PDB file of N, CA and C in Angstrom:
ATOM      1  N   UNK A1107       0.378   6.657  17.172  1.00 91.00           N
ATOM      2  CA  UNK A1107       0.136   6.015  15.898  1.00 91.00           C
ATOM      3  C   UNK A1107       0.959   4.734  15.800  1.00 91.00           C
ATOM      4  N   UNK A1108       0.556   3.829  15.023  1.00 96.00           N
ATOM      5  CA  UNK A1108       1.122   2.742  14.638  1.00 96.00           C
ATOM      6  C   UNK A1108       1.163   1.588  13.518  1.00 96.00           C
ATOM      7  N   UNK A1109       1.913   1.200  12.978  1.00 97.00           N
ATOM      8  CA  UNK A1109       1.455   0.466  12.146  1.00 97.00           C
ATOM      9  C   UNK A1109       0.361   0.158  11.663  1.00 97.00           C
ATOM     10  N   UNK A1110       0.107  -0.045  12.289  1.00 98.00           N
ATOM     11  CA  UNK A1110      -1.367  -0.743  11.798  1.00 98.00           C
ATOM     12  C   UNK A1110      -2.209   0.434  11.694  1.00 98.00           C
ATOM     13  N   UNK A1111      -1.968   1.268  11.904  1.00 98.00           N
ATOM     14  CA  UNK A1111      -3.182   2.561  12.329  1.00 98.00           C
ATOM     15  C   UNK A1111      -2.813   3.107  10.490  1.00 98.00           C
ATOM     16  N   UNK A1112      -1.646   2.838  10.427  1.00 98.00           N
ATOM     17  CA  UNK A1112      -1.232   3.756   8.829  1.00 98.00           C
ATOM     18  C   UNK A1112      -1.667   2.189   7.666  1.00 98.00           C
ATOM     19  N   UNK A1113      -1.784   1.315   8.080  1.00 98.00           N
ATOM     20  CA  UNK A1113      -2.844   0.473   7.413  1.00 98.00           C
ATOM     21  C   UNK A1113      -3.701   0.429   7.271  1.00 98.00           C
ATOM     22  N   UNK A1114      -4.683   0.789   8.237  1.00 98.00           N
ATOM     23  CA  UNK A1114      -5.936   0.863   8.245  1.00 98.00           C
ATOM     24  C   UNK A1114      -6.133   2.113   7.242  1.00 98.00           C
ATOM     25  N   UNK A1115      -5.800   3.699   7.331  1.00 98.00           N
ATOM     26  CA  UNK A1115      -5.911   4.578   6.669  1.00 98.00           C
ATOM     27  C   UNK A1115      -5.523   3.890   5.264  1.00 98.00           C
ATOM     28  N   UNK A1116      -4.427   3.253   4.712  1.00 98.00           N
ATOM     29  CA  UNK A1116      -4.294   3.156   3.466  1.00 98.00           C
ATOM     30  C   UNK A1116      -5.560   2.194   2.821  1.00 98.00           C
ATOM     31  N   UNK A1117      -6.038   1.762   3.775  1.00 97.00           N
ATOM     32  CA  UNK A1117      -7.487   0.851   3.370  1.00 97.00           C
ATOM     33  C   UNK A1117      -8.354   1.778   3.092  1.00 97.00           C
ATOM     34  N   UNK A1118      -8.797   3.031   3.831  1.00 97.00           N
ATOM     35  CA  UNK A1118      -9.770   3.734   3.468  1.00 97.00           C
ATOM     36  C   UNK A1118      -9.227   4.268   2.604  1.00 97.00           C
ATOM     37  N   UNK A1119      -8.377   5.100   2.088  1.00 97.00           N
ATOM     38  CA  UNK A1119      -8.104   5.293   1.037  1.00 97.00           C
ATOM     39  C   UNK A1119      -8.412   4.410  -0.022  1.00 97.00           C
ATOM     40  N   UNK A1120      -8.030   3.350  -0.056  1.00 97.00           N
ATOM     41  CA  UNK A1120      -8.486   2.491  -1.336  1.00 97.00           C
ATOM     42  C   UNK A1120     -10.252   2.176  -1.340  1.00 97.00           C
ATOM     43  N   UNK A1121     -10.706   1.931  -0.023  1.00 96.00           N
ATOM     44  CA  UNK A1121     -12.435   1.914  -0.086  1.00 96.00           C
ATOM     45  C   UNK A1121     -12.840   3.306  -0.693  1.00 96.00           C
ATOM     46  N   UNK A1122     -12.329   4.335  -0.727  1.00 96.00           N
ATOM     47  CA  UNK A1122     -12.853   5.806  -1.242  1.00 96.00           C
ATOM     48  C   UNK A1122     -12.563   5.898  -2.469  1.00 96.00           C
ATOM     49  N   UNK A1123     -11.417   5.685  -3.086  1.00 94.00           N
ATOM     50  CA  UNK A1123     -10.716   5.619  -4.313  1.00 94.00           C
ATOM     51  C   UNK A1123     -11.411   4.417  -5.364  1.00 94.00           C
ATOM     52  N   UNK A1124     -11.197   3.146  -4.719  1.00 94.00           N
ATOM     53  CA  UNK A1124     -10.771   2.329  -6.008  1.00 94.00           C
ATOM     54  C   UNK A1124      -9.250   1.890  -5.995  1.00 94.00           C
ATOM     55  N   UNK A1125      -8.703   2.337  -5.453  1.00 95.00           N
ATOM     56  CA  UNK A1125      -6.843   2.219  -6.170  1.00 95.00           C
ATOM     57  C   UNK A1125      -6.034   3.237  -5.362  1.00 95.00           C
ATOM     58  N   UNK A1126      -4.599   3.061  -4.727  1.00 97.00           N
ATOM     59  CA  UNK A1126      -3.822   3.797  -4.305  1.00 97.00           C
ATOM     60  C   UNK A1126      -2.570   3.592  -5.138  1.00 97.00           C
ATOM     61  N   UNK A1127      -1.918   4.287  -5.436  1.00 97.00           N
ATOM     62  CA  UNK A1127       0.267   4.612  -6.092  1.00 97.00           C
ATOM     63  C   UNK A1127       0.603   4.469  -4.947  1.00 97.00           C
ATOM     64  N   UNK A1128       1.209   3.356  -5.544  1.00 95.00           N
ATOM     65  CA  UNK A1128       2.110   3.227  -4.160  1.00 95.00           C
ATOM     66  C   UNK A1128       3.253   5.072  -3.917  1.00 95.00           C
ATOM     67  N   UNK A1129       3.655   5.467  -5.296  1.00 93.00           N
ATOM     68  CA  UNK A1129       4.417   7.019  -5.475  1.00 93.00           C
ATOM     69  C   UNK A1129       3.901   7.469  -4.570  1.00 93.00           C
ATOM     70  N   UNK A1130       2.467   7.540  -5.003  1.00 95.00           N
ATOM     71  CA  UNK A1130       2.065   9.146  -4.020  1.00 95.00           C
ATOM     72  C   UNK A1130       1.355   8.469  -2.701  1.00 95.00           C
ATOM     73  N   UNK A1131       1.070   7.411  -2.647  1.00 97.00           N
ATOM     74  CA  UNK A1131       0.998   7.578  -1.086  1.00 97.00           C
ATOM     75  C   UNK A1131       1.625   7.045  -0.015  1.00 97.00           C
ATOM     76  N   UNK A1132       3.058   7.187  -0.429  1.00 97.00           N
ATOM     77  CA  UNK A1132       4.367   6.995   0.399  1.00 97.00           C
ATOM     78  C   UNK A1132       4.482   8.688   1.073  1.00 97.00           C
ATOM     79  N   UNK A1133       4.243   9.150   0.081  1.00 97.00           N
ATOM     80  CA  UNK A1133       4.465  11.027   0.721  1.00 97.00           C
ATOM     81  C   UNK A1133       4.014  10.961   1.431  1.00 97.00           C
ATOM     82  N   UNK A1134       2.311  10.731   1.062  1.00 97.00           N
ATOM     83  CA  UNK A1134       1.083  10.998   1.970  1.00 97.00           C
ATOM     84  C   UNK A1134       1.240  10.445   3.173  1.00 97.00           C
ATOM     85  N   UNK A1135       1.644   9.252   3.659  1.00 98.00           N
ATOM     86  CA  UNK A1135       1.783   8.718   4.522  1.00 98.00           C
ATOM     87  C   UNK A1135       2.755   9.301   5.731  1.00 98.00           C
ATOM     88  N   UNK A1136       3.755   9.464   4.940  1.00 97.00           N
ATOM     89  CA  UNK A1136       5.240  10.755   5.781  1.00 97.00           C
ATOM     90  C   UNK A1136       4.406  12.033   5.864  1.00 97.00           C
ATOM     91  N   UNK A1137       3.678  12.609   5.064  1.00 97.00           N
ATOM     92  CA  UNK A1137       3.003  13.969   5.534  1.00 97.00           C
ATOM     93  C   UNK A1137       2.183  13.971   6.854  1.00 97.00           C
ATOM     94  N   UNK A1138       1.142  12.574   6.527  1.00 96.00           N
ATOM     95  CA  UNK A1138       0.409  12.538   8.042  1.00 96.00           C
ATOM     96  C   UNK A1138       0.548  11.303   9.284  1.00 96.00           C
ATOM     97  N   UNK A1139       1.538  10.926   9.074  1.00 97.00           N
ATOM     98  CA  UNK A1139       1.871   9.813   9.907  1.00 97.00           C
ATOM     99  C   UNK A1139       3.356  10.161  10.481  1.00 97.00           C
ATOM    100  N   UNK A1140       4.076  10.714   9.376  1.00 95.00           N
ATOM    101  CA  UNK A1140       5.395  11.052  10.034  1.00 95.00           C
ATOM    102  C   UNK A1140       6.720   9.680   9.523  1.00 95.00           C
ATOM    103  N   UNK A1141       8.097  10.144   9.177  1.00 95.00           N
ATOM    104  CA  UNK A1141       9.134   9.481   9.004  1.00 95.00           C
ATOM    105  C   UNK A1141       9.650   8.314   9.459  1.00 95.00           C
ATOM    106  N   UNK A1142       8.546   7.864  10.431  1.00 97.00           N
ATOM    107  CA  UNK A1142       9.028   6.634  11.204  1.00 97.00           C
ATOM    108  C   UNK A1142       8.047   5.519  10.449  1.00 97.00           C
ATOM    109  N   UNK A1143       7.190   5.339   9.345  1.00 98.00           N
ATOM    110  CA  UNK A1143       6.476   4.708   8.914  1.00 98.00           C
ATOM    111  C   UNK A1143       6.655   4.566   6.927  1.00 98.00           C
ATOM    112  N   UNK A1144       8.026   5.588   6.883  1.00 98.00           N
ATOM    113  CA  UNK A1144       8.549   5.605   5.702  1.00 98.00           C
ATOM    114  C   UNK A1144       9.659   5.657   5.516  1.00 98.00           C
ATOM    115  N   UNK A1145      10.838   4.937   4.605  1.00 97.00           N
ATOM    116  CA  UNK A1145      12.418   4.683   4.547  1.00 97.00           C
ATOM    117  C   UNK A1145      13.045   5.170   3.731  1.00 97.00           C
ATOM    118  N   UNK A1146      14.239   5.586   3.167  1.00 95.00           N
ATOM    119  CA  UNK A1146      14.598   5.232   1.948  1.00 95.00           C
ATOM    120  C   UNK A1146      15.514   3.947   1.692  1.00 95.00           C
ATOM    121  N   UNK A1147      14.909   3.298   0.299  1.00 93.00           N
ATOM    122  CA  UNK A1147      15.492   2.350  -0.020  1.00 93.00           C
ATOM    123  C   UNK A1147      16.827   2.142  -0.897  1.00 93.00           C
ATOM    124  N   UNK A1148      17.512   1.009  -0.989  1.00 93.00           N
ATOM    125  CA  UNK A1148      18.795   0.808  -1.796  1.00 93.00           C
ATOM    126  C   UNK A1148      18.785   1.890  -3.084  1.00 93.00           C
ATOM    127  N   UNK A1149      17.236   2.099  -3.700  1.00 91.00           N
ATOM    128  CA  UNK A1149      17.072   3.505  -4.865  1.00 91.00           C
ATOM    129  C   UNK A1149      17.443   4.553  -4.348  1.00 91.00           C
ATOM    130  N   UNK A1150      17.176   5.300  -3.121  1.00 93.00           N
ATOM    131  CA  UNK A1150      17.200   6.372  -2.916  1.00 93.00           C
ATOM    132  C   UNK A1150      16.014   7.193  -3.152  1.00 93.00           C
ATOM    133  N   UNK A1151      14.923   6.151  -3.060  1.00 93.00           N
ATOM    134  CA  UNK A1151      13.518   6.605  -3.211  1.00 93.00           C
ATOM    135  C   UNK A1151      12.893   6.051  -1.990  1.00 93.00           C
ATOM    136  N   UNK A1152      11.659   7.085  -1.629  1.00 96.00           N
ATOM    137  CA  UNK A1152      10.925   6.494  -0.156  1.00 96.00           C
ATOM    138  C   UNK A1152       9.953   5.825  -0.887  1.00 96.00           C
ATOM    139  N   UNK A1153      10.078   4.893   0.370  1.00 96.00           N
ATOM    140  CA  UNK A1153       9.248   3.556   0.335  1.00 96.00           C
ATOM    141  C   UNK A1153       8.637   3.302   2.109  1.00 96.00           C
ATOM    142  N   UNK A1154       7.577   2.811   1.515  1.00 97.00           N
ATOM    143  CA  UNK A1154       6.871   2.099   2.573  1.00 97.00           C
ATOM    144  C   UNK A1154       7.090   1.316   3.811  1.00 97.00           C
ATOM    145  N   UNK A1155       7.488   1.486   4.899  1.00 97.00           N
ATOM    146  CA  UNK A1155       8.159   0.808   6.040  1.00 97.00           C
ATOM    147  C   UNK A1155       7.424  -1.107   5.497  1.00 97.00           C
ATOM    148  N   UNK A1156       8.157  -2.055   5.801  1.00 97.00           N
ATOM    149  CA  UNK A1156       7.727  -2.972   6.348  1.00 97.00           C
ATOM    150  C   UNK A1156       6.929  -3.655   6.765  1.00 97.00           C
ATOM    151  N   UNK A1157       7.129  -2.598   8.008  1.00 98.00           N
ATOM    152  CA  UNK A1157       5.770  -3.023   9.764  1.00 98.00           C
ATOM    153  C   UNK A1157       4.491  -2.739   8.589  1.00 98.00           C
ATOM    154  N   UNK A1158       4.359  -1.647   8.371  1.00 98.00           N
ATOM    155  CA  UNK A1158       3.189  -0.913   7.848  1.00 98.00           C
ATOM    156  C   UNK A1158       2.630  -2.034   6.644  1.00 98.00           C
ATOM    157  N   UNK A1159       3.616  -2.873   6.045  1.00 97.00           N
ATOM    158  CA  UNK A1159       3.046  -3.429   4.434  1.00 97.00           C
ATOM    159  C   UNK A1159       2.722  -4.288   5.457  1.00 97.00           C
ATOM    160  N   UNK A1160       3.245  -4.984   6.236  1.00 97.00           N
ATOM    161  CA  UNK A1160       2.894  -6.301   6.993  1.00 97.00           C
ATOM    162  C   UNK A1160       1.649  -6.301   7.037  1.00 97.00           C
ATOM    163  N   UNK A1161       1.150  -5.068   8.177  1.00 98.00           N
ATOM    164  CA  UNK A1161      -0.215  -4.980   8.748  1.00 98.00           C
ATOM    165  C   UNK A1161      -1.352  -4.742   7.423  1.00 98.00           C
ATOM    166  N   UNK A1162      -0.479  -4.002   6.497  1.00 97.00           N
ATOM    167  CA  UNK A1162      -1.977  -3.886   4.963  1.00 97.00           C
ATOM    168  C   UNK A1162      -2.113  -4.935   4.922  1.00 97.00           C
ATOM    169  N   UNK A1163      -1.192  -6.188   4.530  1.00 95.00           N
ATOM    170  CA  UNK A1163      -1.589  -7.197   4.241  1.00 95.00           C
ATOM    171  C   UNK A1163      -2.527  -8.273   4.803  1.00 95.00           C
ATOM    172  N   UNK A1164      -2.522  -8.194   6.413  1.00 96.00           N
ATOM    173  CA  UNK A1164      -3.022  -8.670   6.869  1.00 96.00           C
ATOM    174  C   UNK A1164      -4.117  -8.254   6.909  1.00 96.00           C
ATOM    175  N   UNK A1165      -5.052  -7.390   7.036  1.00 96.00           N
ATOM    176  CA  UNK A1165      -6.365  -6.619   6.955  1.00 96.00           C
ATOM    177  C   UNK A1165      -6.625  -6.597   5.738  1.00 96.00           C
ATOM    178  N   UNK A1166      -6.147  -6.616   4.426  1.00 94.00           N
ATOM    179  CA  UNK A1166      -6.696  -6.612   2.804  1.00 94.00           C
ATOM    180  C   UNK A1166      -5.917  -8.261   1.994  1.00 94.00           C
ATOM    181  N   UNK A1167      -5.884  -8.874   2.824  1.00 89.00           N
ATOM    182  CA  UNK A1167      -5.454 -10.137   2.018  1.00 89.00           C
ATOM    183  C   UNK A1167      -6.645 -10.651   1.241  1.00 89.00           C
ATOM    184  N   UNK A1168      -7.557 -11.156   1.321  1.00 88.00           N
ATOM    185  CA  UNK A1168      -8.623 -11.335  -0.258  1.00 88.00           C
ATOM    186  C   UNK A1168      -9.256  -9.805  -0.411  1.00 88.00           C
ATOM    187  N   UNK A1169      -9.124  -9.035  -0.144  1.00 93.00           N
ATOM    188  CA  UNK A1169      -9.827  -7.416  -0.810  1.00 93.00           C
ATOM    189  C   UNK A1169      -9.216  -7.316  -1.879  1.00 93.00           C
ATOM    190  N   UNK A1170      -7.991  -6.902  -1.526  1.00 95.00           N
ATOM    191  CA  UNK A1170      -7.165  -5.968  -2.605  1.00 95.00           C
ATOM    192  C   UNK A1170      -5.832  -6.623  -3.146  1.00 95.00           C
ATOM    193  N   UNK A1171      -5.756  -6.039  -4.221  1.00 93.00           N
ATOM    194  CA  UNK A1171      -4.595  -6.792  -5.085  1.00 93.00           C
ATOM    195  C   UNK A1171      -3.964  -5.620  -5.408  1.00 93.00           C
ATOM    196  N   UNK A1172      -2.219  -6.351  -5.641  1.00 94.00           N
ATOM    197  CA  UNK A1172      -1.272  -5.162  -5.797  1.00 94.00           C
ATOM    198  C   UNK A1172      -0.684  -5.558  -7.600  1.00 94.00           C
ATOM    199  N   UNK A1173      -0.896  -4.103  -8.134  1.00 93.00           N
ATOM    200  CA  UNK A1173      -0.749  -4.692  -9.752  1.00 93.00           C
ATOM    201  C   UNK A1173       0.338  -4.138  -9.162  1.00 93.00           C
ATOM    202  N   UNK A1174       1.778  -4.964 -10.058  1.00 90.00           N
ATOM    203  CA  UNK A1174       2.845  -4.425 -10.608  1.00 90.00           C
ATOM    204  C   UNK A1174       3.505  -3.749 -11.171  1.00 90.00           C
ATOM    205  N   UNK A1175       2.718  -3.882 -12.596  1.00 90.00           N
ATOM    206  CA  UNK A1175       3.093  -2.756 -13.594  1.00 90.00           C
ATOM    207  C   UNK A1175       2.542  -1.689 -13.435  1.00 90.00           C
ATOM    208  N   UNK A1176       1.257  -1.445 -12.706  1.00 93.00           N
ATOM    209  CA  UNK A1176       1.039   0.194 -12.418  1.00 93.00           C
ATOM    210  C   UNK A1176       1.701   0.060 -10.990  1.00 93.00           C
ATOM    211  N   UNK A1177       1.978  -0.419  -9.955  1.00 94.00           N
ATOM    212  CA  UNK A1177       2.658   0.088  -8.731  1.00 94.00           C
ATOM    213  C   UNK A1177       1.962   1.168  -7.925  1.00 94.00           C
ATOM    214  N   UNK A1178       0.698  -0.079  -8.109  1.00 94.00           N
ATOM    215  CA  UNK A1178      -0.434   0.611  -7.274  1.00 94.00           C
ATOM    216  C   UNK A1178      -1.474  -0.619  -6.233  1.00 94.00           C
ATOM    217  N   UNK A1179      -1.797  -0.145  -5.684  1.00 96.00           N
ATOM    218  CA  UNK A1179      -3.242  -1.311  -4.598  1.00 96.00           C
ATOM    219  C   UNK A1179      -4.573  -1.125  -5.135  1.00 96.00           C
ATOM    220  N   UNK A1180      -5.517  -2.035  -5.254  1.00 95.00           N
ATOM    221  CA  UNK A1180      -6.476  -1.587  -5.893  1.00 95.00           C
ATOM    222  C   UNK A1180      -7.869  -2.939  -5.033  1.00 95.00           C
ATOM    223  N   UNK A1181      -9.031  -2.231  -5.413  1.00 94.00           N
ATOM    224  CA  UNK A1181      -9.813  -3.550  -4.863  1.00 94.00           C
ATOM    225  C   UNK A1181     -10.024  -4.645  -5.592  1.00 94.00           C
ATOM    226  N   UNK A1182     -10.362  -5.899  -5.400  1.00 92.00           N
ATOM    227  CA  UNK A1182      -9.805  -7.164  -6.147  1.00 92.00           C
ATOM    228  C   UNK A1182     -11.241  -7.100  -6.552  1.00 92.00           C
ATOM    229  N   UNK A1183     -11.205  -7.418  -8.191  1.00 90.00           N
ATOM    230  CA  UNK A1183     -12.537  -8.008  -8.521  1.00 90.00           C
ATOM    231  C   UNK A1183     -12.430  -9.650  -8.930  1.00 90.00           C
ATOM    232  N   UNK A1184     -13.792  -9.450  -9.530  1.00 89.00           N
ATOM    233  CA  UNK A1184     -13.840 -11.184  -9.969  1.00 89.00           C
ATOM    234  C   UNK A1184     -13.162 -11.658 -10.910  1.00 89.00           C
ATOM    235  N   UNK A1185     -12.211 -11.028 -11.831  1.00 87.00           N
ATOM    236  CA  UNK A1185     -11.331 -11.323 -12.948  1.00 87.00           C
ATOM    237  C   UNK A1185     -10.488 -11.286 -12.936  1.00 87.00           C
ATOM    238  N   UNK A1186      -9.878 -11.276 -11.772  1.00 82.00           N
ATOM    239  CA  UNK A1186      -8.430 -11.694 -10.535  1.00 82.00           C
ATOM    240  C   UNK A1186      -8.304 -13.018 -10.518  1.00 82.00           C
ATOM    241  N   UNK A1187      -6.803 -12.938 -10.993  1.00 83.00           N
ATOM    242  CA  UNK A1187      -6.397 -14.575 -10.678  1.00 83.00           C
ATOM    243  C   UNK A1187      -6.630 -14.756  -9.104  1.00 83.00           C
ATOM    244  N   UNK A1188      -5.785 -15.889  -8.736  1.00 83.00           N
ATOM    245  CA  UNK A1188      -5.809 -15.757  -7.422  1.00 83.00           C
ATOM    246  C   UNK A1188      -4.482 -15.220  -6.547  1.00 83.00           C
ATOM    247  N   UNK A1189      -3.984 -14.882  -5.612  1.00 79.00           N
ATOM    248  CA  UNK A1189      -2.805 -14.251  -4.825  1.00 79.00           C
ATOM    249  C   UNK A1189      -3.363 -12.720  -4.928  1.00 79.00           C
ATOM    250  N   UNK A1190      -2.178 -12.337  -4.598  1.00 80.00           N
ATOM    251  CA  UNK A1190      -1.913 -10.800  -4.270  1.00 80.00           C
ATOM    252  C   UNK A1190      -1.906 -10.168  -5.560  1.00 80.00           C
ATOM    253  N   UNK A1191      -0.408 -10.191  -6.100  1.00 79.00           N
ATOM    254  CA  UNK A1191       0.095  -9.668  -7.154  1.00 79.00           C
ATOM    255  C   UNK A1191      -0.904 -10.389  -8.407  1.00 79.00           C
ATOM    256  N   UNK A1192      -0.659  -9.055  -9.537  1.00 79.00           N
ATOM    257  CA  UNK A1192      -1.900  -9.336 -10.542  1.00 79.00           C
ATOM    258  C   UNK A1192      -1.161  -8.340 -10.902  1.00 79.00           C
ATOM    259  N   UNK A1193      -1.116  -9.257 -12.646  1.00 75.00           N
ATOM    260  CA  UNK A1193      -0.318  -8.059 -13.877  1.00 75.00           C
ATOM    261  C   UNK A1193      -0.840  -6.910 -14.151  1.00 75.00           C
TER     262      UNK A1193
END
């Protein structure tokens, strides 16, 4: 497995869904990918490796947008500013 392989899955997830938490699918990701693709951060909460956000980004850069205030990925519609992040 690799980076990019736990990117690609978080893409289908969002093509099936609509929307991923970033919360719950940090677990999900350590449940089926394993500890080397998830950290804990300066919180003391797991978070998302890096490598792994790198590669989402690169494969969903105009798809999907990451809202903030829910702290979730979602697919980008037409009433999206422009960038990533979207309130």
């Amino acid at each position: 497995m690799s980076a990019k392989d736990v990117a690609e899955w978080m893409l289908k997830q969002i093509e099936g869904k609509g929307e991923i938490y970033q919360g719950d699918v940090v677990w999900e990701i350590q449940a089926e990918f394993g500890g080397e693709f998830v950290y804990e951060n300066e919180n003391f909460n797991l978070a998302i490796s890096p490598a792994v956000l790198k590669e989402f980004r690169k494969i969903t850069a105009d798809t999907v947008v990451w809202s903030r205030g829910e702290r979730m990925w979602r697919k980008r519609d037409t009433s999206d500013e422009p960038g990533r992040q979207q309130e």
